[in-house]
mmCIF file of C-alpha atoms in Angstrom:
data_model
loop_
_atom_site.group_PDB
_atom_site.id
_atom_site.type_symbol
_atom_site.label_atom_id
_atom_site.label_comp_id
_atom_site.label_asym_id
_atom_site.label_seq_id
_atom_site.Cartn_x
_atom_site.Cartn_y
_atom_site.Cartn_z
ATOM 1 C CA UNK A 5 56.059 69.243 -29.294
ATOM 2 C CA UNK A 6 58.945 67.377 -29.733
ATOM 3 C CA UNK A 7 59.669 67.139 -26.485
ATOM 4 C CA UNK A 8 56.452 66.513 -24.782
ATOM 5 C CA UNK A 9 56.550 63.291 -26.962
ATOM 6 C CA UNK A 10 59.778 62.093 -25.881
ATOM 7 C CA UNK A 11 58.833 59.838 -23.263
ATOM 8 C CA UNK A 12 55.893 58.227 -26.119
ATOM 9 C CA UNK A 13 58.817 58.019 -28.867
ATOM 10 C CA UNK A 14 61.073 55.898 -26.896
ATOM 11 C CA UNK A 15 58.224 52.889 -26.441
ATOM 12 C CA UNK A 16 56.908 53.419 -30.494
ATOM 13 C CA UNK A 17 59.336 55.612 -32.363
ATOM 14 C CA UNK A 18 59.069 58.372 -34.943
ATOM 15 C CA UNK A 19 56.362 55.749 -36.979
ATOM 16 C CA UNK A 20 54.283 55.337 -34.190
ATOM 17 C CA UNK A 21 54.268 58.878 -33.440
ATOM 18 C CA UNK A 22 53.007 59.519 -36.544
ATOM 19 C CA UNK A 23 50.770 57.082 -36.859
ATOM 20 C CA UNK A 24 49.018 58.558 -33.507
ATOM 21 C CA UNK A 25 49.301 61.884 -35.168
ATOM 22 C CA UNK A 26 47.342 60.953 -38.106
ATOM 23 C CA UNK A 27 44.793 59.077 -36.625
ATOM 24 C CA UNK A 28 41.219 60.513 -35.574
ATOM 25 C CA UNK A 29 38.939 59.398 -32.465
ATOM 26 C CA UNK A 30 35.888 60.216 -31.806
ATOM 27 C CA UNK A 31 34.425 60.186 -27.768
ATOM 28 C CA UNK A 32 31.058 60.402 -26.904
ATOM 29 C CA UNK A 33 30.637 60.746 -23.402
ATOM 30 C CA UNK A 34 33.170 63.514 -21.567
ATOM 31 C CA UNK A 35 31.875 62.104 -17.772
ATOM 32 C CA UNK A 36 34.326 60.697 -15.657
ATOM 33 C CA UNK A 37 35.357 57.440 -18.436
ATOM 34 C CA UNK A 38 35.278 59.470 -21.491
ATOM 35 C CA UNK A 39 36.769 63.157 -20.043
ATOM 36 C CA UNK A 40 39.148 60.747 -18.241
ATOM 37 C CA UNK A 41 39.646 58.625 -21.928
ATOM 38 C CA UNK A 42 40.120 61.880 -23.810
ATOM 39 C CA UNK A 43 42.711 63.312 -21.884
ATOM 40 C CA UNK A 44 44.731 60.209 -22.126
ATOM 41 C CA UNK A 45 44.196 60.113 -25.882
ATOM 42 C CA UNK A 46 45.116 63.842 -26.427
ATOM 43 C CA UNK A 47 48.259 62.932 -24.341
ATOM 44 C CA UNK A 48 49.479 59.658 -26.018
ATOM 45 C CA UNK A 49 49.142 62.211 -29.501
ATOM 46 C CA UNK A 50 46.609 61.164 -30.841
ATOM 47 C CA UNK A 51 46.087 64.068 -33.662
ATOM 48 C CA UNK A 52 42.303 64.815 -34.274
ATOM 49 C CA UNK A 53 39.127 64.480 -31.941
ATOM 50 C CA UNK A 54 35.491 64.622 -32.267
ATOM 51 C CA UNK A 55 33.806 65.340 -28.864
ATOM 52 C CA UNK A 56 30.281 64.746 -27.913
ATOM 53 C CA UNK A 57 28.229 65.464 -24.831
ATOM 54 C CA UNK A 58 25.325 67.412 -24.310
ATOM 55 C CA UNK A 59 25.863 68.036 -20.325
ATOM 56 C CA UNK A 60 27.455 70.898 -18.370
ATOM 57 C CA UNK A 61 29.765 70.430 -15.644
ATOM 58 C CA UNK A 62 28.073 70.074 -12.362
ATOM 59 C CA UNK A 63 29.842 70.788 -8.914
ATOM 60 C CA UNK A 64 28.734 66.531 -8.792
ATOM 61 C CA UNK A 65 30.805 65.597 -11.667
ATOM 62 C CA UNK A 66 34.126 66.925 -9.017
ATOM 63 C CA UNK A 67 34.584 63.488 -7.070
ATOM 64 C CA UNK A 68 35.478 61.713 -10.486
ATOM 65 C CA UNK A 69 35.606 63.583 -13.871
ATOM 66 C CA UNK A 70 39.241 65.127 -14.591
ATOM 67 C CA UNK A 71 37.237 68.686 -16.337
ATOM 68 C CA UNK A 72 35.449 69.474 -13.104
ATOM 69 C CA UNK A 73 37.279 72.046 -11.276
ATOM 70 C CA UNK A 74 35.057 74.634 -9.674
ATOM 71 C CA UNK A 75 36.580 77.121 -12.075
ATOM 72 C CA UNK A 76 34.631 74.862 -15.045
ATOM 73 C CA UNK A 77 30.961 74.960 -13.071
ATOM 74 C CA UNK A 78 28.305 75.669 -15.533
ATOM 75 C CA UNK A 79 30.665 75.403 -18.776
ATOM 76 C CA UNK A 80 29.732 72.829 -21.673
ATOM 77 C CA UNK A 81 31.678 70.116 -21.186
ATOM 78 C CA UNK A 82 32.756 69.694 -24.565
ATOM 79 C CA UNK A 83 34.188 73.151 -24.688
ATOM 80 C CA UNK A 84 35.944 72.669 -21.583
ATOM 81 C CA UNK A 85 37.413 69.357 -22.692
ATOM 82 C CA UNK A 86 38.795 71.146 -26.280
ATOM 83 C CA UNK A 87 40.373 73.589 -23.867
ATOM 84 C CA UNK A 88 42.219 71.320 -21.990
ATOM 85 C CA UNK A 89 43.401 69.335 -25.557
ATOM 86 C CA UNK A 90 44.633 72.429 -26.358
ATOM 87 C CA UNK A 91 46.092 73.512 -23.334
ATOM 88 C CA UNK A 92 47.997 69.686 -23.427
ATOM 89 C CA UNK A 93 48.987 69.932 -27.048
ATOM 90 C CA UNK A 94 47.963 72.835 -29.279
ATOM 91 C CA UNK A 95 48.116 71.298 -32.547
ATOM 92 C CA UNK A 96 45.651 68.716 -31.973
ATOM 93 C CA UNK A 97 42.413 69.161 -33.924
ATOM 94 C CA UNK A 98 39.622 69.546 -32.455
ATOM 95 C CA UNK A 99 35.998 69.627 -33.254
ATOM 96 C CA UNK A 100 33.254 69.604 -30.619
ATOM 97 C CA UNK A 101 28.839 68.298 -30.632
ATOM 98 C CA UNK A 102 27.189 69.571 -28.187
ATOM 99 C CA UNK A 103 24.088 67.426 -28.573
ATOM 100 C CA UNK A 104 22.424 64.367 -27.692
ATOM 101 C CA UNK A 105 22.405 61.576 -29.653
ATOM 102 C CA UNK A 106 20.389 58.813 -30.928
ATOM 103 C CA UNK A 107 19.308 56.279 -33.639
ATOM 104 C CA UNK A 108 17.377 58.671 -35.642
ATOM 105 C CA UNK A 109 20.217 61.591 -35.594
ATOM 106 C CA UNK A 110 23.153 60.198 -35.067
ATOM 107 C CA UNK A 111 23.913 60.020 -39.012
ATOM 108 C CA UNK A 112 22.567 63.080 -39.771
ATOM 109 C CA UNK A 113 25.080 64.687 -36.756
ATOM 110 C CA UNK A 114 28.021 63.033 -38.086
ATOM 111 C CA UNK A 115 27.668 63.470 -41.649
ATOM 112 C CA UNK A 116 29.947 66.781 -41.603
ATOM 113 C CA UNK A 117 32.929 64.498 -39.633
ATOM 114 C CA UNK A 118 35.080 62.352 -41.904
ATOM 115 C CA UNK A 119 34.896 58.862 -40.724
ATOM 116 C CA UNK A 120 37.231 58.381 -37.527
ATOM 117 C CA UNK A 121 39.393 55.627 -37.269
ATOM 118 C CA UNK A 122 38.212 54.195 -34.040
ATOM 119 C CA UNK A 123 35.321 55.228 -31.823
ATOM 120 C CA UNK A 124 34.867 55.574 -27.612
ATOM 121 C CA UNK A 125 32.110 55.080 -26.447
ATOM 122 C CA UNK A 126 31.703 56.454 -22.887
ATOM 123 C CA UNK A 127 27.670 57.274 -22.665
ATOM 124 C CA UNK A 128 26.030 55.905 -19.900
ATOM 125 C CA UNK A 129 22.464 55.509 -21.825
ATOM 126 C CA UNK A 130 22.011 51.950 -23.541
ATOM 127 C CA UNK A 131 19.585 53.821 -26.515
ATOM 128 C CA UNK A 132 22.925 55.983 -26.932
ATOM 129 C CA UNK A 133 25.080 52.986 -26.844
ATOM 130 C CA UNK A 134 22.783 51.109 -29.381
ATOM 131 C CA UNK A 135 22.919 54.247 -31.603
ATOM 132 C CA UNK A 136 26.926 54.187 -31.793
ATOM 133 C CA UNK A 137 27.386 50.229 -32.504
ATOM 134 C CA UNK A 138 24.856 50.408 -35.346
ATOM 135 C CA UNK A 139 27.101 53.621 -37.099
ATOM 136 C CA UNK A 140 30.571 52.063 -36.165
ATOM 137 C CA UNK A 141 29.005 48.560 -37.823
ATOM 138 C CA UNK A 142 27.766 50.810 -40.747
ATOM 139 C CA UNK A 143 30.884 52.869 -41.308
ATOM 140 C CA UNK A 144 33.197 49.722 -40.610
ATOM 141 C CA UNK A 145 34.822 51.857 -37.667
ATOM 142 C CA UNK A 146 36.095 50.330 -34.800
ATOM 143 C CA UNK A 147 34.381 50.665 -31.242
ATOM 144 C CA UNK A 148 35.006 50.052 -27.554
ATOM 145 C CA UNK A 149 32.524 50.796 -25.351
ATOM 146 C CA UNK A 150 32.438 51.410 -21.640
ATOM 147 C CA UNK A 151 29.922 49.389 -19.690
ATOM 148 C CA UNK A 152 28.094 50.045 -16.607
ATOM 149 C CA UNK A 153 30.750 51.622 -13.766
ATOM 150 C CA UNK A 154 28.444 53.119 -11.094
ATOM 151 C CA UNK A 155 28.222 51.425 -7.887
ATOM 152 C CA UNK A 156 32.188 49.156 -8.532
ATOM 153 C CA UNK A 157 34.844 49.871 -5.611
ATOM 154 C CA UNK A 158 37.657 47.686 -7.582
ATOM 155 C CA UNK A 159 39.529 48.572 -10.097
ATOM 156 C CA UNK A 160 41.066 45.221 -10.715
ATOM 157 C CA UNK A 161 38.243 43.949 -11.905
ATOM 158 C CA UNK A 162 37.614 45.890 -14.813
ATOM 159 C CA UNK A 163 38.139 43.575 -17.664
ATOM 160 C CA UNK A 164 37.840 43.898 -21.596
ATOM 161 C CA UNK A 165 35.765 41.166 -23.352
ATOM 162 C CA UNK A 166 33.612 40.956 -26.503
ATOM 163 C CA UNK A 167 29.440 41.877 -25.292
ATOM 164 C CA UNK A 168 28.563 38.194 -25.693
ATOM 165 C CA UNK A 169 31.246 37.027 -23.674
ATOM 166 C CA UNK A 170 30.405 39.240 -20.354
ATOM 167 C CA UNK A 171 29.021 37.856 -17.329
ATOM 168 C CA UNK A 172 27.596 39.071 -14.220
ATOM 169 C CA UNK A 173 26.881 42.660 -15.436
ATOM 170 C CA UNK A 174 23.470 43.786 -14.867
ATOM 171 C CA UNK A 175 24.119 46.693 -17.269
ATOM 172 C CA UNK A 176 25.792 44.345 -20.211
ATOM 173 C CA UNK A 177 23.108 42.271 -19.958
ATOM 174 C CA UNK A 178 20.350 44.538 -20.609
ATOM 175 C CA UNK A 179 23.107 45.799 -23.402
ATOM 176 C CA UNK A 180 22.957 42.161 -24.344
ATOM 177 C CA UNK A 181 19.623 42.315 -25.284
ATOM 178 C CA UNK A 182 19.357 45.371 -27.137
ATOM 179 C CA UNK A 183 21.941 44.106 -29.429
ATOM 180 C CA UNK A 184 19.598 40.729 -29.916
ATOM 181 C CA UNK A 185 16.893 43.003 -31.092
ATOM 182 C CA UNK A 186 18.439 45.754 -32.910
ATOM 183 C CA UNK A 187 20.969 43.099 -34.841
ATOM 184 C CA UNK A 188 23.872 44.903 -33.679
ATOM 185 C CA UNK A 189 27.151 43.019 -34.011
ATOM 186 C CA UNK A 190 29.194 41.530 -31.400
ATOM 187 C CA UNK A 191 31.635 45.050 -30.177
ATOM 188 C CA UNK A 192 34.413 45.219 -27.742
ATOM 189 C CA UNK A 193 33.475 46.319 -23.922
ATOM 190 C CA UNK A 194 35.139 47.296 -20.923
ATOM 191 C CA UNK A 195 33.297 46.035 -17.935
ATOM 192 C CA UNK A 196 33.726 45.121 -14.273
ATOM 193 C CA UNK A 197 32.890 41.734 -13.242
ATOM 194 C CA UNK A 198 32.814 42.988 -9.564
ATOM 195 C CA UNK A 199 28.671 42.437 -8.156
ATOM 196 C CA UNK A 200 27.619 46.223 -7.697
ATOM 197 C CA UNK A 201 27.145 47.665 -4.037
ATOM 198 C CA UNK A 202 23.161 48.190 -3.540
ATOM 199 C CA UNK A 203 22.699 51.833 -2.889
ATOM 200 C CA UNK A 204 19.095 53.005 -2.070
ATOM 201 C CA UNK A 205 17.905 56.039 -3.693
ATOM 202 C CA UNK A 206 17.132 59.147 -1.456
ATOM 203 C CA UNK A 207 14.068 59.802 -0.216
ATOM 204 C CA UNK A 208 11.716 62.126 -2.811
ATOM 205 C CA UNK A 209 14.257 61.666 -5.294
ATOM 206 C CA UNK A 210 13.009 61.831 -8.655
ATOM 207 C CA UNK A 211 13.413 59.061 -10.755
ATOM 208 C CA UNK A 212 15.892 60.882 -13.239
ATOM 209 C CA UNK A 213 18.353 61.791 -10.692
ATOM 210 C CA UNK A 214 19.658 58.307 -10.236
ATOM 211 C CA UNK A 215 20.746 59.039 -6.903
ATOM 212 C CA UNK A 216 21.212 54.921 -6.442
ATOM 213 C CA UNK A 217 24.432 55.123 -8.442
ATOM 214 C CA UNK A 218 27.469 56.051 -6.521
ATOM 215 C CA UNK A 219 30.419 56.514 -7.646
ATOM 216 C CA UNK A 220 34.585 56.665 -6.297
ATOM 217 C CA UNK A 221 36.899 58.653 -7.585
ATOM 218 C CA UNK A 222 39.420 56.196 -8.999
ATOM 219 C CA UNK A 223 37.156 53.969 -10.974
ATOM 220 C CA UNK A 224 35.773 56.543 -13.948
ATOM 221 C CA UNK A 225 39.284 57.491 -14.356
ATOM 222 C CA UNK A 226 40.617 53.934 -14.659
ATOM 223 C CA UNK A 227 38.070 52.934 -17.027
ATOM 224 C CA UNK A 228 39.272 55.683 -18.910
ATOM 225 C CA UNK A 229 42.839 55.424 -18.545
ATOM 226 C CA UNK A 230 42.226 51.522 -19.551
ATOM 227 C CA UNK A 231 40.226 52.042 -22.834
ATOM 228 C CA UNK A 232 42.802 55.171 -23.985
ATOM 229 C CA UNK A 233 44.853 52.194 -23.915
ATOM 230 C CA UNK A 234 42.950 50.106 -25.681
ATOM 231 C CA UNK A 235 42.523 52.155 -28.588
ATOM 232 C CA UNK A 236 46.432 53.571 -28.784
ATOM 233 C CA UNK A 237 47.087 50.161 -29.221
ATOM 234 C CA UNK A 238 45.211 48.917 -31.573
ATOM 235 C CA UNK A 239 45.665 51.666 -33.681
ATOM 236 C CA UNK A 240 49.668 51.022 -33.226
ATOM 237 C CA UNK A 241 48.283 47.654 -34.681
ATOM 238 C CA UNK A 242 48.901 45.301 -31.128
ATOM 239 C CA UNK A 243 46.261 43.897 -29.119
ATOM 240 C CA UNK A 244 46.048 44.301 -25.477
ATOM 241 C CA UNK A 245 43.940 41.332 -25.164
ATOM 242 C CA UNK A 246 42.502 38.450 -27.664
ATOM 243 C CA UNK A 247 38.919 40.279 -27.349
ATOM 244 C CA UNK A 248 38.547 39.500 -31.209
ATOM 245 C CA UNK A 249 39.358 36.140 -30.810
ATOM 246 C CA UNK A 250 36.197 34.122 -32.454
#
């Protein structure tokens, strides 16, 4: 793999390399942030992966999510996802939970994983969300955690920021006040501060569908691409951004 890291090597050296090599990340979430997140991590060499997602891929999930390929229809996304890590770089480890999670299994599911060194978050459910912050807080792991992306058309403003620091994000600020009541700790978002389009849901649609969140093709994969970032760095030990400034 020496060459395929060439490129990396010349920005952060044999150290760095390593240092990506050695570390471990888990993603929860392969949709179009976290599939996009992973395959950025797997690519900057990072060395060992947990993935988690319960879902399948969908012929939906094609206008966004970098695993949907009509060849990958029907196929758990998580084993699609190690198949692609593999396909990029075959020594990376990884391990794979198909499952969904939440507050009273989320220890019990990751209690055969050592303890990462930073988490993704990428779920798009704010019980799943509160699950994750509570075990990074508890296991002293590093988090960042996509906010709500649906329904953005600009890129540009996607913007990093501690939770209690957003603004203008209907989906933060319901995140916002789950933390308030569960006592979760202050953790490090990506969000947009762009007002989301109104998009009326489709006649006789049930409820569960969502069919009022739309969604581009470019702004999953940013998100992504921008929080694969996030965590290369600060695992390199710089900081994109002062987001744990008090």
């Amino acid at each position: 793999m020496d060459e395929a890291r060439s490129r990396t090597r010349r920005l952060i050296g044999d150290e760095g390399l390593r240092t990506l090599e050695q570390a471990c990340v888990f993603v929860f979430g392969l949709g179009g942030v976290g599939s996009a997140c992973a395959e950025a991590l797997v690519r900057g060499g990072i060395g060992s992966f947990l993935f988690v997602d319960k879902d399948a891929v969908e012929l939906s999930n094609l206008n966004r999510q970098v695993l949907a390929f009509k060849s990958t229809i029907g196929q758990r996304k998580v084993d699609v996802m190690r198949a692609m890590a593999h396909d990029i770089a075959p020594d990376t480890h990884v391990e794979v939970l198909d499952a969904f999670v939440r507050e009273e299994n989320i220890a019990e599911l990751l209690d055969p994983y050592p303890r990462p060194d930073f988490i993704v978050d990428a779920f798009d459910t704010l019980t799943a969300k509160a699950a994750i912050a509570l075990y990074a807080a508890a296991h002293d792991v590093p988090v960042i955690s996509a906010m709500g992306m649906a329904n953005r058309t600009d890129p540009t403003k996607l913007s990093f920021a501690r939770l209690t620091k957003t603004s203008g994000c209907p989906f933060c600020r319901e995140m916002r006040k789950i933390a308030r009541d569960r006592g979760i700790a202050d953790i490090d978002v990506l969000y947009s501060t762009e007002k989301p389009l109104k998009v009326m849901p489709e006649e006789g649609a049930a409820r569960s569908e969502k069919t009022e969140l739309g969604t581009f093709s470019y702004m999953p994969p940013v998100a992504g691409q921008m929080m694969a970032g996030f965590v290369i760095q600060a695992l390199l030990g710089h900081s994109l951004i002062s987001v744990n400034a008090s």
